[in-house]
Coordinates of C-alpha atoms in Angstrom, one line a residue:
M13 CA -12.9 25.2 -92.2
L14 CA -14.4 23.6 -89.1
L15 CA -17.8 24.9 -89.9
L16 CA -17.7 23.7 -93.5
G17 CA -16.4 20.3 -92.4
T18 CA -19.1 20.0 -89.7
L19 CA -21.9 20.9 -92.2
L20 CA -20.5 18.3 -94.7
Q21 CA -20.5 15.6 -92.0
V22 CA -24.1 16.5 -91.0
K23 CA -25.2 16.1 -94.6
Q24 CA -23.5 12.8 -94.9
Q25 CA -24.9 11.5 -91.6
S26 CA -28.4 12.6 -92.6
R27 CA -28.2 10.1 -95.5
S28 CA -26.9 7.2 -93.4
P29 CA -29.5 4.5 -92.5
L30 CA -27.6 3.8 -89.3
E31 CA -27.6 7.4 -88.2
I32 CA -31.3 7.9 -89.2
T33 CA -32.2 4.9 -87.0
I34 CA -30.0 5.9 -84.1
S35 CA -31.1 9.6 -84.2
L36 CA -34.7 9.3 -85.2
L37 CA -36.2 6.1 -83.9
V38 CA -34.1 4.9 -80.9
P39 CA -34.6 8.0 -78.8
L40 CA -38.3 7.8 -79.2
V41 CA -38.4 4.2 -78.1
Q42 CA -36.2 4.9 -75.2
A43 CA -38.3 7.9 -74.1
T44 CA -41.5 5.8 -74.3
L45 CA -40.1 3.0 -72.2
A46 CA -38.6 5.5 -69.7
V47 CA -41.8 7.5 -69.3
Y48 CA -43.9 4.4 -68.7
L49 CA -41.4 3.1 -66.2
F50 CA -41.5 6.4 -64.3
R51 CA -45.2 6.9 -64.6
A52 CA -45.8 4.5 -61.7
G53 CA -44.5 7.2 -59.4
T54 CA -46.4 10.3 -58.3
N55 CA -43.8 12.9 -59.0
P56 CA -44.6 14.8 -62.3
P57 CA -41.0 16.1 -62.8
A58 CA -39.8 12.5 -62.8
L59 CA -41.6 12.0 -66.1
L60 CA -40.0 15.0 -67.7
L61 CA -36.6 13.9 -66.3
A62 CA -37.2 10.5 -68.0
A63 CA -37.8 12.2 -71.4
V64 CA -34.7 14.4 -70.9
G65 CA -32.6 11.5 -69.8
A66 CA -33.7 9.5 -72.9
G67 CA -32.7 12.5 -75.0
M68 CA -29.2 12.6 -73.5
M69 CA -28.9 8.8 -74.1
G70 CA -29.7 9.5 -77.8
V71 CA -27.0 12.2 -77.9
W72 CA -24.4 9.9 -76.5
S73 CA -25.4 7.1 -78.9
S74 CA -25.1 9.5 -81.8
V75 CA -21.7 10.7 -80.8
L76 CA -20.4 7.2 -80.0
F77 CA -21.8 5.2 -82.9
G78 CA -21.8 8.1 -85.4
S79 CA -18.1 8.9 -84.9
G80 CA -17.1 5.3 -85.2
A81 CA -19.3 4.7 -88.3
A82 CA -18.1 7.9 -90.0
I83 CA -14.4 6.9 -89.6
Q84 CA -15.2 3.3 -90.6
N85 CA -17.0 4.7 -93.7
Q86 CA -13.9 6.7 -94.6
R87 CA -11.9 3.6 -94.2
F88 CA -14.3 1.5 -96.3
Q89 CA -14.3 4.1 -99.1
G90 CA -10.6 4.4 -99.1
T91 CA -10.5 8.1 -98.2
L92 CA -9.2 7.8 -94.6
E93 CA -5.6 7.6 -95.9
I94 CA -6.1 10.7 -98.1
L95 CA -7.8 12.5 -95.2
M96 CA -5.0 11.8 -92.7
I97 CA -2.1 12.8 -95.1
T98 CA -3.6 16.2 -95.9
P99 CA -1.3 19.0 -94.7
M100 CA -3.3 20.2 -91.6
R101 CA -3.4 19.2 -87.9
P102 CA -5.3 15.9 -87.3
V103 CA -7.7 17.6 -84.9
F104 CA -9.1 19.8 -87.7
K105 CA -9.7 16.6 -89.7
I106 CA -11.6 14.6 -87.1
L107 CA -13.3 17.3 -84.9
P108 CA -15.9 18.2 -87.6
I109 CA -17.0 14.5 -87.5
T110 CA -17.5 14.4 -83.8
L111 CA -19.2 17.9 -83.7
A112 CA -21.6 16.8 -86.4
T113 CA -22.6 13.7 -84.5
G114 CA -23.3 15.9 -81.5
L115 CA -25.4 18.3 -83.6
V116 CA -27.4 15.4 -85.1
G117 CA -27.8 14.1 -81.6
L118 CA -29.4 17.4 -80.5
Y119 CA -32.5 16.2 -82.3
S120 CA -32.8 13.4 -79.8
V121 CA -33.3 15.9 -76.9
L122 CA -35.9 17.9 -78.9
A123 CA -37.7 14.8 -80.2
T124 CA -38.0 13.1 -76.9
L125 CA -39.4 16.3 -75.2
L126 CA -42.0 16.8 -78.0
W127 CA -42.8 13.1 -78.0
G128 CA -43.3 13.1 -74.2
V129 CA -45.3 16.3 -74.1
L130 CA -47.5 15.8 -77.1
L131 CA -48.1 12.1 -77.2
L132 CA -47.3 10.8 -73.7
G133 CA -48.9 13.6 -71.7
V134 CA -45.7 14.6 -69.8
P135 CA -46.2 18.0 -68.2
P136 CA -43.6 20.5 -69.5
S137 CA -42.8 21.9 -66.0
F138 CA -39.3 23.2 -66.3
A139 CA -38.0 25.0 -63.2
A140 CA -35.5 27.0 -65.3
P141 CA -36.5 26.9 -69.0
L142 CA -34.0 29.5 -70.1
W143 CA -31.2 27.6 -68.4
F144 CA -32.4 24.4 -70.1
V145 CA -32.3 26.1 -73.5
L146 CA -28.7 27.3 -72.8
A147 CA -27.5 24.0 -71.3
A148 CA -28.8 21.6 -74.0
P149 CA -26.6 22.9 -76.9
V150 CA -23.6 23.4 -74.6
C151 CA -23.9 19.8 -73.4
V152 CA -24.2 18.6 -77.0
L153 CA -21.0 20.4 -78.1
A154 CA -19.2 19.2 -75.0
L155 CA -20.1 15.6 -75.9
G156 CA -18.8 16.3 -79.4
A157 CA -15.5 17.4 -77.9
F158 CA -15.4 14.3 -75.8
G159 CA -16.0 12.2 -78.9
L160 CA -12.8 13.5 -80.3
L161 CA -10.9 11.6 -77.6
L162 CA -12.7 8.4 -78.6
A163 CA -12.2 9.1 -82.3
S164 CA -8.5 8.7 -81.9
T165 CA -8.9 5.1 -81.1
F166 CA -11.3 4.7 -84.1
V167 CA -8.5 5.9 -86.4
L168 CA -6.0 3.5 -85.0
L169 CA -8.3 0.4 -84.9
R170 CA -9.7 -1.1 -88.1
N171 CA -12.8 -2.3 -86.3
A172 CA -14.3 0.6 -84.4
N173 CA -17.2 -1.5 -83.2
A174 CA -14.8 -3.2 -80.8
I175 CA -14.7 0.1 -78.8
V176 CA -18.1 1.4 -79.6
N177 CA -20.3 -1.5 -78.5
P178 CA -19.0 -1.9 -74.9
L179 CA -19.2 1.9 -74.1
G180 CA -22.9 2.6 -74.8
Y181 CA -24.8 1.2 -71.8
P182 CA -22.1 1.7 -69.1
V183 CA -21.8 5.4 -69.8
W184 CA -25.6 5.7 -69.7
L185 CA -25.7 4.2 -66.2
L186 CA -22.6 6.0 -64.9
S187 CA -23.7 9.4 -66.1
G188 CA -27.0 9.2 -64.3
M189 CA -29.1 9.8 -67.4
L190 CA -32.0 7.8 -66.1
V191 CA -30.8 6.3 -62.8
P192 CA -29.3 8.7 -60.2
V193 CA -25.6 8.3 -59.7
T194 CA -26.3 8.1 -55.9
A195 CA -28.1 4.8 -56.5
L196 CA -25.0 3.2 -57.9
P197 CA -22.2 1.5 -55.9
G198 CA -19.8 3.9 -54.3
W199 CA -16.8 2.8 -56.4
T200 CA -18.5 4.2 -59.5
G201 CA -18.4 7.8 -58.1
P202 CA -14.9 8.7 -59.4
I203 CA -15.6 7.2 -62.8
A204 CA -18.9 9.1 -63.1
A205 CA -17.2 12.4 -62.0
A206 CA -14.6 12.0 -64.8
L207 CA -17.3 11.9 -67.5
P208 CA -18.6 15.1 -69.0
T209 CA -21.8 13.2 -69.8
T210 CA -22.4 13.0 -66.0
W211 CA -22.2 16.8 -65.5
G212 CA -24.2 17.5 -68.7
A213 CA -27.0 15.3 -67.5
R214 CA -26.8 16.9 -64.0
A215 CA -27.1 20.4 -65.5
L216 CA -30.2 19.4 -67.5
R217 CA -31.7 17.7 -64.4
A218 CA -31.2 20.9 -62.4
A219 CA -32.9 23.0 -65.1
V220 CA -35.9 20.6 -64.9
T221 CA -36.2 20.2 -61.1
G222 CA -34.6 23.4 -59.9
G223 CA -31.3 24.2 -58.4
P224 CA -28.0 25.7 -59.6
V225 CA -27.3 24.8 -63.2
W226 CA -24.1 26.7 -63.9
P227 CA -21.8 24.7 -61.6
A228 CA -22.5 21.4 -63.3
L229 CA -22.5 23.1 -66.7
A230 CA -19.1 24.7 -66.0
V231 CA -17.6 21.3 -65.0
C232 CA -19.0 19.8 -68.1
V233 CA -17.4 22.4 -70.3
G234 CA -14.1 22.2 -68.4
E235 CA -13.9 18.4 -68.8
A236 CA -14.8 18.7 -72.5
L237 CA -11.9 21.2 -72.9
I238 CA -9.6 18.7 -71.2
A239 CA -10.9 15.9 -73.5
L240 CA -10.3 18.2 -76.5
A241 CA -6.7 18.8 -75.5
L242 CA -6.1 15.1 -74.8
G243 CA -7.8 14.2 -78.0
T244 CA -5.6 16.6 -80.0
L245 CA -2.5 15.0 -78.5
A246 CA -3.8 11.5 -79.0
L247 CA -4.7 12.1 -82.7
H248 CA -1.2 13.4 -83.3
F249 CA 0.3 10.2 -81.8
V250 CA -2.3 8.0 -83.5
E251 CA -1.8 9.5 -86.9
R252 CA 2.0 8.8 -86.8
R253 CA 1.3 5.3 -85.3
A254 CA -1.2 4.4 -88.0
R255 CA 1.2 5.4 -90.7
V256 CA 4.0 3.3 -89.3
T257 CA 1.8 0.2 -88.8
A258 CA -0.2 0.8 -92.0
T259 CA -3.6 0.4 -90.3
L260 CA -5.4 3.3 -92.1
A261 CA -6.6 1.0 -94.9
L262 CA -8.6 -2.2 -94.6
T263 CA -5.8 -4.4 -96.0

C-alpha cells in the first residue's frame, strides 16, 4: 500500500509545474552559484562539496514545498476530506506523499553532481564513493520521514505556505549544507543537532572529504525514526482536530 501510494504521488508530482521547477531547475541554479562562489578557493573538494550541498538543498526544498503543495492540492480538489476519512491509520495516508517528495528530490543530488562534473569542471574526487552511494538514498528517505512531521501541520492549516516559506532558508543554513555549522553562532548548535538534515549533510560531506560516514548516517536515521513516530502521533491528533474544527475543506 505504501509502495503504490508513493508511486502514485511520484507520478502526480512529475506533472506538477511547481515540482518540475523546484526539482529540475532550482538545484542547477543553486549548484552553479555555489560552485562559482567556492571556485575562488584552492581546495578542489570544496567545489564538489558545493555541488553536493546544493543537491541536499534541492532535496529539502522538494520535501518541504512538495509536501505542502500535495496536501494543498488535495484540499483544492476536494479530496482531502475523503482521504482522511478512509478507514486506515493517518500515517499510511500521508507518508507516501512525503516519501515521494524525497524520491523526487533525489534527482537534485544526481543532477547537481552531473551538472558540476560535466559542465562546471568540478573534479569527482570522492574519498568514499561507495559510502556516498549508500548515504544519499538513506538521507533522502530520512528527509521524507522528517517531512511526515511537517505534513501534520499542513493537514491542520488551510494555508500550508504559512509554514513552508519560513522554513526553507533557515534549515539550509542550520544544516550546514553550504556553510559549515561551526561558522554559525554557538546558540544554533542544539537546533542544528536536532535536525536530521544536519546529519545527512554531514554524512555526505564525510563521504566526499574522508572520515567516518556511518556515525552521522546512524544519527540521521535515528532522528528520522523519532520524527516518524512523532509524526504518526501528530497526525492522529491533527486528524481528529481537523474534523472537529472542520478545517479539511477550503470553506
